[in-house]
Short mmCIF file of C-alpha atoms in Angstrom, two decimals:
data_model
loop_
_atom_site.label_atom_id
_atom_site.label_comp_id
_atom_site.label_asym_id
_atom_site.label_seq_id
_atom_site.Cartn_x
_atom_site.Cartn_y
_atom_site.Cartn_z
CA MET A 206 -0.72 -0.61 12.83
CA SER A 207 -2.28 0.59 9.54
CA ASN A 208 -0.91 -2.52 7.82
CA VAL A 209 -2.36 -4.75 10.47
CA THR A 210 -5.75 -3.06 10.03
CA ARG A 211 -5.64 -3.43 6.27
CA ALA A 212 -4.69 -7.09 6.63
CA PHE A 213 -7.72 -7.77 8.83
CA ALA A 214 -9.91 -5.85 6.38
CA GLY A 215 -8.53 -7.84 3.52
CA HIS A 216 -9.50 -11.12 5.07
CA LEU A 217 -13.08 -9.84 5.37
CA GLY A 218 -13.16 -9.71 1.56
CA ASN A 219 -11.62 -8.12 -1.56
CA LEU A 220 -14.16 -5.24 -1.47
CA GLN A 221 -13.27 -4.47 2.14
CA LEU A 222 -9.56 -4.54 1.33
CA ALA A 223 -10.02 -2.16 -1.58
CA ALA A 224 -12.26 0.12 0.60
CA ALA A 225 -9.79 0.10 3.52
CA ASN A 226 -6.94 0.93 1.17
CA LEU A 227 -8.95 3.73 -0.56
CA GLY A 228 -10.01 5.16 2.82
CA ASN A 229 -6.51 4.85 4.25
CA SER A 230 -4.52 6.04 1.25
CA GLY A 231 -7.15 8.38 -0.19
CA ILE A 232 -8.39 10.15 2.94
CA GLN A 233 -6.36 9.19 6.04
CA LEU A 234 -3.04 10.00 4.45
CA PHE A 235 -4.36 13.45 3.70
CA ALA A 236 -4.54 14.17 7.41
CA PHE A 237 -1.30 12.27 8.11
CA GLY A 238 0.67 14.27 5.59
CA LEU A 239 -0.75 17.62 6.80
CA MET A 240 -0.20 16.91 10.47
CA LEU A 241 3.25 15.37 9.98
CA GLY A 242 4.24 18.27 7.78
CA MET A 243 3.11 20.91 10.22
CA GLY A 244 4.88 18.95 13.00
CA SER A 245 8.21 19.17 11.16
CA ALA A 246 8.35 22.88 12.02
CA VAL A 247 8.77 21.74 15.62
CA GLU A 248 11.47 19.38 14.49
CA THR A 249 13.53 22.23 13.04
CA LEU A 250 13.09 24.59 16.02
CA CYS A 251 13.41 22.00 18.80
CA GLY A 252 16.48 20.31 17.17
CA GLN A 253 18.31 23.57 16.69
CA ALA A 254 17.32 24.92 20.10
CA TYR A 255 18.55 21.77 21.82
CA GLY A 256 21.89 21.97 20.02
CA ALA A 257 22.20 25.62 21.16
CA ASN A 258 21.44 24.68 24.76
CA LYS A 259 18.20 26.71 24.82
CA TYR A 260 16.43 23.87 26.56
CA GLU A 261 13.50 25.77 28.01
CA MET A 262 12.21 26.61 24.53
CA LEU A 263 11.54 22.92 23.59
CA GLY A 264 8.46 22.50 25.81
CA ILE A 265 7.00 25.80 24.60
CA TYR A 266 7.51 24.85 20.93
CA MET A 267 5.81 21.50 21.55
CA GLN A 268 2.75 23.04 23.26
CA ARG A 269 2.45 25.63 20.51
CA ALA A 270 2.48 22.95 17.87
CA ILE A 271 -0.19 20.91 19.69
CA ILE A 272 -2.46 23.91 19.79
CA VAL A 273 -2.05 24.69 16.13
CA LEU A 274 -2.45 21.07 15.05
CA THR A 275 -5.54 20.53 17.16
CA VAL A 276 -7.23 23.57 15.59
CA THR A 277 -6.20 22.21 12.15
CA GLY A 278 -7.96 18.94 13.04
CA ILE A 279 -11.40 20.66 13.00
CA PRO A 280 -11.61 21.26 9.23
CA LEU A 281 -10.00 17.85 8.64
CA THR A 282 -12.88 16.26 10.58
CA LEU A 283 -15.31 17.77 8.05
CA VAL A 284 -13.28 16.18 5.25
CA TYR A 285 -13.65 12.78 6.96
CA ILE A 286 -17.39 13.25 7.49
CA PHE A 287 -18.02 14.19 3.87
CA CYS A 288 -15.50 11.71 2.41
CA LYS A 289 -18.12 9.73 0.44
CA PRO A 290 -19.20 12.61 -1.87
CA LEU A 291 -15.58 13.63 -2.18
CA LEU A 292 -14.60 10.12 -3.38
CA LEU A 293 -17.59 10.07 -5.78
CA LEU A 294 -16.50 13.49 -7.08
CA LEU A 295 -13.07 11.99 -7.76
CA GLY A 296 -14.73 9.29 -9.87
CA GLU A 297 -14.52 6.31 -7.49
CA PRO A 298 -17.19 3.57 -7.89
CA PRO A 299 -20.26 4.20 -5.65
CA GLU A 300 -20.14 0.85 -3.84
CA LEU A 301 -16.43 1.23 -3.11
CA ALA A 302 -16.87 4.85 -1.97
CA SER A 303 -19.71 3.85 0.39
CA VAL A 304 -17.71 1.10 2.14
CA ALA A 305 -14.58 3.27 2.26
CA ALA A 306 -16.61 6.01 4.01
CA VAL A 307 -17.57 3.59 6.76
CA PHE A 308 -13.95 2.82 7.34
CA VAL A 309 -12.95 6.52 7.38
CA TYR A 310 -15.63 7.41 9.98
CA GLY A 311 -13.82 5.28 12.49
CA LEU A 312 -10.57 7.14 11.90
CA ILE A 313 -11.86 10.54 13.09
CA PRO A 314 -10.46 10.21 16.61
CA GLN A 315 -7.11 9.40 15.02
CA ILE A 316 -6.88 13.01 13.67
CA TYR A 317 -6.59 14.46 17.15
CA ALA A 318 -4.14 11.72 18.20
CA TYR A 319 -1.93 12.90 15.36
CA ALA A 320 -2.26 16.50 16.57
CA VAL A 321 -0.73 15.51 19.91
CA ASN A 322 1.56 12.72 18.92
CA PHE A 323 3.65 14.42 16.16
CA PRO A 324 4.75 17.40 18.35
CA ILE A 325 5.56 14.96 21.21
CA GLN A 326 7.63 12.77 18.87
CA LYS A 327 9.62 15.77 17.55
CA PHE A 328 10.13 16.96 21.17
CA LEU A 329 11.61 13.59 22.12
CA GLN A 330 13.58 13.00 18.94
CA SER A 331 15.24 16.42 19.05
CA GLN A 332 16.79 15.25 22.36
CA SER A 333 17.80 11.89 20.87
CA VAL A 334 15.30 10.14 23.10
CA VAL A 335 13.92 7.38 20.87
CA ALA A 336 13.99 4.12 22.88
CA PRO A 337 10.93 4.81 25.10
CA SER A 338 8.78 5.67 22.07
CA THR A 339 10.02 2.47 20.40
CA TYR A 340 9.05 0.36 23.35
CA ILE A 341 5.64 2.04 23.58
CA SER A 342 5.08 1.47 19.83
CA VAL A 343 6.07 -2.21 19.95
CA VAL A 344 3.73 -2.97 22.89
CA THR A 345 0.92 -1.00 21.27
CA LEU A 346 1.40 -2.82 17.94
CA LEU A 347 1.04 -6.21 19.70
CA LEU A 348 -1.98 -4.90 21.62
CA HIS A 349 -3.46 -3.57 18.39
CA PHE A 350 -3.19 -6.93 16.71
CA VAL A 351 -5.04 -8.62 19.60
CA LEU A 352 -7.68 -5.89 19.82
CA SER A 353 -8.27 -6.00 16.06
CA TRP A 354 -8.78 -9.75 16.18
CA VAL A 355 -11.22 -9.50 19.00
CA VAL A 356 -13.16 -6.54 17.60
CA VAL A 357 -13.32 -7.67 13.94
CA TYR A 358 -13.79 -11.45 14.35
CA LYS A 359 -15.02 -12.16 17.87
CA LEU A 360 -17.29 -9.18 18.32
CA GLY A 361 -18.16 -8.96 14.61
CA PHE A 362 -17.82 -5.18 14.21
CA GLY A 363 -16.18 -5.65 10.77
CA LEU A 364 -14.69 -2.73 8.89
CA ILE A 365 -15.83 0.10 11.25
CA GLY A 366 -14.50 -1.92 14.18
CA SER A 367 -11.06 -2.22 12.56
CA SER A 368 -10.75 1.51 11.99
CA LEU A 369 -12.01 2.44 15.52
CA THR A 370 -9.46 0.03 16.95
CA LEU A 371 -6.72 1.81 14.93
CA SER A 372 -7.82 5.12 16.39
CA LEU A 373 -7.81 3.73 19.91
CA SER A 374 -4.31 2.27 19.46
CA TRP A 375 -2.97 5.69 18.36
CA TRP A 376 -4.44 7.25 21.49
CA ILE A 377 -2.76 4.61 23.66
CA ILE A 378 0.61 5.63 22.19
CA VAL A 379 -0.16 9.34 22.89
CA VAL A 380 -1.20 8.80 26.50
CA ALA A 381 1.80 6.58 27.23
CA GLN A 382 4.24 9.17 25.83
CA ILE A 383 2.61 11.96 27.82
CA LEU A 384 2.92 9.94 31.01
CA TYR A 385 6.57 9.28 30.26
CA ILE A 386 7.41 12.96 29.70
CA LEU A 387 5.60 14.03 32.88
CA ASN A 388 7.36 11.45 35.03
CA ALA A 389 10.90 11.14 33.59
CA PRO A 390 13.48 13.35 35.37
CA LYS A 391 15.58 13.74 32.21
CA PHE A 392 13.11 16.40 30.95
CA LYS A 393 13.47 18.70 33.90
CA HIS A 394 15.23 21.30 31.72
CA THR A 395 13.11 20.94 28.57
CA TRP A 396 9.66 20.49 30.14
CA ASN A 397 8.62 23.13 32.67
CA GLY A 398 4.88 22.47 32.64
CA PHE A 399 2.08 24.12 30.70
CA SER A 400 2.83 27.73 29.83
CA VAL A 401 0.69 30.60 28.54
CA GLU A 402 3.70 31.47 26.36
CA ALA A 403 2.57 28.67 24.09
CA PHE A 404 -0.33 30.90 23.01
CA SER A 405 1.98 33.74 21.91
CA GLY A 406 3.35 34.01 18.41
CA LEU A 407 0.82 31.45 17.10
CA TRP A 408 0.34 33.08 13.74
CA ASP A 409 4.08 33.13 13.03
CA PHE A 410 4.18 29.51 13.99
CA VAL A 411 1.29 28.74 11.65
CA LYS A 412 3.17 30.37 8.75
CA LEU A 413 6.30 28.36 9.54
CA SER A 414 4.22 25.19 9.90
CA ALA A 415 2.46 25.88 6.59
CA ALA A 416 5.73 25.77 4.66
CA SER A 417 6.64 22.52 6.43
CA ALA A 418 3.19 21.08 5.80
CA VAL A 419 3.36 21.88 2.05
CA MET A 420 6.75 20.14 1.79
CA LEU A 421 5.82 16.90 3.51
CA CYS A 422 2.19 16.87 2.32
CA LEU A 423 3.25 16.91 -1.29
CA GLU A 424 5.51 13.95 -0.56
CA THR A 425 2.97 11.99 1.47
CA TRP A 426 0.13 12.67 -0.94
CA TYR A 427 2.12 11.73 -4.01
CA PHE A 428 1.53 8.03 -3.84
CA GLN A 429 -1.96 8.68 -2.43
CA VAL A 430 -2.62 10.20 -5.91
CA LEU A 431 -1.35 6.91 -7.41
CA VAL A 432 -4.10 5.01 -5.49
CA LEU A 433 -6.81 7.51 -6.48
CA ILE A 434 -5.89 7.43 -10.15
CA THR A 435 -5.73 3.65 -10.05
CA GLY A 436 -9.40 3.66 -8.96
CA LEU A 437 -10.23 5.20 -12.36
CA LEU A 438 -8.83 2.31 -14.32
CA ASP A 439 -10.83 -0.53 -15.84
CA ASN A 440 -11.46 -3.27 -13.27
CA PRO A 441 -10.60 -0.90 -10.42
CA GLN A 442 -11.17 -3.46 -7.62
CA LEU A 443 -8.38 -5.78 -8.89
CA SER A 444 -6.04 -2.85 -9.56
CA LEU A 445 -6.72 -1.35 -6.11
CA ASP A 446 -6.26 -4.76 -4.43
CA ALA A 447 -2.86 -5.20 -6.13
CA ILE A 448 -1.70 -1.60 -5.54
CA SER A 449 -2.90 -1.76 -1.93
CA VAL A 450 -0.63 -4.75 -1.22
CA CYS A 451 2.37 -2.99 -2.81
CA MET A 452 1.58 0.29 -1.07
CA ALA A 453 1.27 -1.51 2.26
CA ILE A 454 4.73 -3.00 1.78
CA ALA A 455 6.18 0.28 0.54
CA GLY A 456 4.59 2.06 3.52
CA LEU A 457 6.08 -0.48 5.93
CA MET A 458 9.53 -0.15 4.36
CA LEU A 459 9.18 3.64 4.17
CA HIS A 460 9.00 3.75 7.96
CA ILE A 461 12.61 2.68 7.92
CA GLY A 462 13.38 5.58 5.62
CA ILE A 463 11.36 7.89 7.89
CA GLY A 464 13.51 6.69 10.77
CA PHE A 465 16.62 7.77 8.93
CA ASN A 466 14.78 10.99 8.00
CA ALA A 467 14.34 11.69 11.70
CA ALA A 468 17.98 10.72 12.40
CA ALA A 469 19.26 13.06 9.69
CA SER A 470 17.02 15.92 10.86
CA VAL A 471 18.02 15.54 14.52
CA ARG A 472 21.76 15.22 13.90
CA VAL A 473 21.90 18.02 11.40
CA SER A 474 19.73 20.42 13.43
CA ASN A 475 21.62 19.60 16.69
CA GLU A 476 25.02 20.15 15.06
CA LEU A 477 23.94 23.37 13.33
CA GLY A 478 22.50 24.63 16.65
CA ALA A 479 25.80 23.78 18.40
CA GLY A 480 27.84 25.52 15.66
CA HIS A 481 29.51 22.37 14.22
CA PRO A 482 29.33 22.60 10.40
CA LYS A 483 31.71 19.74 9.68
CA SER A 484 29.79 17.38 11.98
CA ALA A 485 26.52 18.34 10.24
CA ALA A 486 28.00 17.56 6.82
CA PHE A 487 29.49 14.21 8.02
CA SER A 488 26.07 13.20 9.46
CA VAL A 489 24.49 13.70 6.03
CA ILE A 490 26.98 11.35 4.37
CA VAL A 491 26.71 8.59 7.00
CA VAL A 492 22.90 8.55 7.18
CA ASN A 493 22.51 8.43 3.39
CA MET A 494 25.02 5.59 2.99
CA VAL A 495 23.43 3.36 5.68
CA SER A 496 19.84 4.08 4.49
CA LEU A 497 20.73 3.30 0.84
CA ILE A 498 22.34 -0.04 1.74
CA ILE A 499 19.25 -1.12 3.69
CA ALA A 500 16.93 -0.01 0.91
CA VAL A 501 18.80 -2.13 -1.66
CA ILE A 502 18.48 -5.12 0.66
CA GLU A 503 14.72 -4.48 0.98
CA ALA A 504 14.33 -4.37 -2.81
CA MET A 505 16.17 -7.72 -3.19
CA VAL A 506 13.89 -9.35 -0.56
CA VAL A 507 10.75 -8.07 -2.25
CA LEU A 508 11.79 -9.34 -5.66
CA SER A 509 12.67 -12.78 -4.27
CA LEU A 510 9.22 -13.08 -2.58
CA ARG A 511 7.19 -11.42 -5.37
CA HIS A 512 4.92 -14.45 -5.95
CA VAL A 513 3.82 -14.88 -2.35
CA LEU A 514 3.71 -11.34 -0.85
CA SER A 515 0.03 -10.81 -1.43
CA TYR A 516 -1.12 -13.81 0.68
CA ALA A 517 -0.26 -11.89 3.86
CA PHE A 518 -3.04 -9.48 2.98
CA THR A 519 -5.64 -11.41 0.99
CA ASP A 520 -6.36 -14.78 -0.62
CA GLY A 521 -6.63 -15.38 -4.34
CA GLU A 522 -4.26 -16.24 -7.17
CA THR A 523 -5.53 -13.40 -9.37
CA VAL A 524 -4.41 -10.70 -6.91
CA ALA A 525 -1.09 -12.58 -6.27
CA ASN A 526 -0.29 -12.49 -10.03
CA ALA A 527 -1.15 -8.78 -10.23
CA VAL A 528 1.12 -8.02 -7.24
CA SER A 529 3.87 -10.06 -8.77
CA ASP A 530 3.75 -7.93 -11.94
CA LEU A 531 4.04 -4.71 -9.86
CA CYS A 532 6.99 -5.88 -7.71
CA PRO A 533 9.73 -4.52 -9.99
CA TYR A 534 8.16 -1.09 -9.71
CA LEU A 535 7.90 -1.55 -5.95
CA ALA A 536 11.63 -2.51 -5.81
CA ILE A 537 12.66 0.72 -7.57
CA THR A 538 10.42 2.75 -5.24
CA LEU A 539 12.03 1.12 -2.22
CA ILE A 540 15.52 2.05 -3.42
CA LEU A 541 14.48 5.66 -3.98
CA ASN A 542 12.88 5.64 -0.53
CA GLY A 543 16.29 4.87 0.87
CA ILE A 544 17.62 8.22 -0.34
CA GLN A 545 14.73 10.69 -0.71
CA PRO A 546 13.47 10.65 2.92
CA VAL A 547 17.03 11.19 4.22
CA LEU A 548 17.48 14.24 1.96
CA SER A 549 14.10 15.58 3.18
CA GLY A 550 15.31 15.06 6.74
CA VAL A 551 18.38 17.14 6.03
CA ALA A 552 16.11 19.83 4.58
CA VAL A 553 14.00 19.85 7.77
CA GLY A 554 17.14 19.98 9.96
CA CYS A 555 18.33 23.01 7.98
CA GLY A 556 14.93 24.68 7.68
CA TRP A 557 14.74 24.47 3.90
CA GLN A 558 11.07 23.41 3.85
CA SER A 559 9.89 26.27 1.57
CA LEU A 560 12.54 25.48 -1.06
CA VAL A 561 11.75 21.79 -1.04
CA ALA A 562 8.02 22.54 -1.37
CA TYR A 563 8.67 24.26 -4.71
CA ILE A 564 10.85 21.35 -5.86
CA ASN A 565 8.17 18.84 -4.90
CA VAL A 566 5.45 20.72 -6.79
CA GLY A 567 7.49 20.74 -9.95
CA CYS A 568 8.86 17.22 -9.86
CA TYR A 569 5.82 15.36 -8.41
CA TYR A 570 2.87 17.20 -9.90
CA GLY A 571 4.44 18.88 -12.88
CA VAL A 572 6.28 15.76 -14.09
CA GLY A 573 5.37 12.55 -12.19
CA VAL A 574 1.55 12.68 -12.19
CA PRO A 575 1.08 13.92 -15.79
CA VAL A 576 3.62 11.47 -17.25
CA GLY A 577 2.03 8.62 -15.21
CA CYS A 578 -1.48 9.51 -16.50
CA VAL A 579 -0.26 9.62 -20.09
CA LEU A 580 1.44 6.23 -19.79
CA GLY A 581 -1.44 4.69 -17.88
CA PHE A 582 -4.40 5.92 -19.94
CA LYS A 583 -3.12 7.16 -23.31
CA PHE A 584 -0.71 4.27 -23.85
CA ASN A 585 -2.97 1.76 -22.01
CA LEU A 586 -0.16 0.62 -19.65
CA GLY A 587 -2.55 0.73 -16.67
CA VAL A 588 -1.20 0.90 -13.17
CA GLN A 589 2.36 0.01 -14.37
CA GLY A 590 2.33 3.09 -16.54
CA ILE A 591 0.99 5.36 -13.80
CA TRP A 592 3.59 4.07 -11.31
CA SER A 593 6.40 4.45 -13.89
CA GLY A 594 5.63 8.12 -14.39
CA MET A 595 5.53 8.74 -10.66
CA ILE A 596 8.86 6.96 -10.15
CA GLY A 597 10.30 9.34 -12.68
CA GLY A 598 9.04 12.31 -10.62
CA THR A 599 10.56 10.91 -7.42
CA MET A 600 13.87 10.24 -9.17
CA LEU A 601 14.05 13.83 -10.52
CA GLN A 602 13.26 15.22 -7.08
CA THR A 603 15.97 13.03 -5.51
CA LEU A 604 18.56 14.21 -8.01
CA ILE A 605 17.77 17.87 -7.41
CA LEU A 606 17.91 17.53 -3.61
CA SER A 607 21.20 15.61 -3.91
CA TRP A 608 22.69 18.40 -6.00
CA ILE A 609 21.52 21.09 -3.51
CA THR A 610 22.88 19.12 -0.53
CA LEU A 611 26.33 18.57 -2.18
CA ARG A 612 26.63 22.30 -2.84
CA THR A 613 25.60 23.41 0.67
CA ASP A 614 27.90 25.81 2.53
CA TRP A 615 27.49 24.44 6.09
CA ASN A 616 29.23 27.47 7.72
CA LYS A 617 26.48 29.67 6.26
CA GLU A 618 23.84 27.21 7.57
CA VAL A 619 25.26 27.61 11.11
CA ASN A 620 24.91 31.40 10.86
CA LYS A 621 21.32 31.05 9.57
CA THR A 622 20.50 28.76 12.45
CA LYS A 623 21.72 31.29 15.04
CA LYS A 624 19.65 34.05 13.47
CA ARG A 625 16.55 31.80 13.37
CA LEU A 626 16.81 30.89 17.04
CA ASP A 627 17.37 34.50 18.10
CA LYS A 628 14.32 35.53 16.12
CA TRP A 629 12.05 32.92 17.67
CA GLU A 630 13.34 33.51 21.22
CA ASN A 631 12.50 37.19 20.85
CA LYS A 632 8.86 36.27 20.09
CA GLU A 633 8.34 34.89 23.62
#
């Protein structure tokens, strides 16, 4: 839906495309990363509880996460409101920051949709219930396309209309999933209605969520930093237009990796909760192999279409040539995204969020960003240099996570899971 929104913004003009991308990648992904990261704490607990047949705990974990994430949305709202001075502080051009701020204002309702949606998604995924969410998402995507066309072109609401429509579409997904959970008989053991127990142990849940948030935020924000740094280059509008197209494609393909991330997390957490160490290890191998094969196919398709990809988002030969030059970097990123999200999913399934957070800090922000800035600015390689450095950080992180996963003692992980579930059940 974000890609559809950016495509409509791009056909309003190059400035609107750059502003929508800056608002989406520079501000909106900040909230997305934080909310998704905090929601992964529910993924660990719900997945392991379901595998251990402690079904009644799933609904309580979900409600507790919704409470924590909704409260977190309040300070995030202030970030959205004051996004223009923040963007100016980061050195973005005034005209671009002003237009991006208009786009961001329309995304404020989306914050609270995230707060409800991510815990619901983890609640469903931990039970291997994915088809209903898929159907809801497909229908909403089609509806979002039609609504965007009507609001942007027919009603003439422009950029603010496109972002408000995106927020509305997210809330449609949330309401549809809530109605499904309330009416489907399959959740009679895992959903027992609203409970005051959800308000107990909130601080402990916040601490667990914080580790999860740091892990996934650092991953989600990594390429957000690429967009922000790109805005500091000479001719930032052309650079941002080109990088926005590549990031839109990378983001679209990353959702396939995120799907395998969820699959890895669910299978590993379920098997650990059920006390099946060999099944957990086998799941890791299978998910990584399938995801990597698909990622290589994605990279090949991108390289074969490198000269025409940009026309789906904006007109103009200049942008098309700039996108074509960036496609080799995009292809490498897609291949890495076939491995890295799966390994992160394994980490979430095992509850390794704190460890991965430290690895992310070192690889992404201690290596990737500084090397990218040196190549981009010191050696005048521009956006290609910035992206090269950040690819290096991702590659280093992937190698470290691969090494840790290969050396894992899955019998010890089963014992850790049992202790974790006993600890959290005693907090009720």
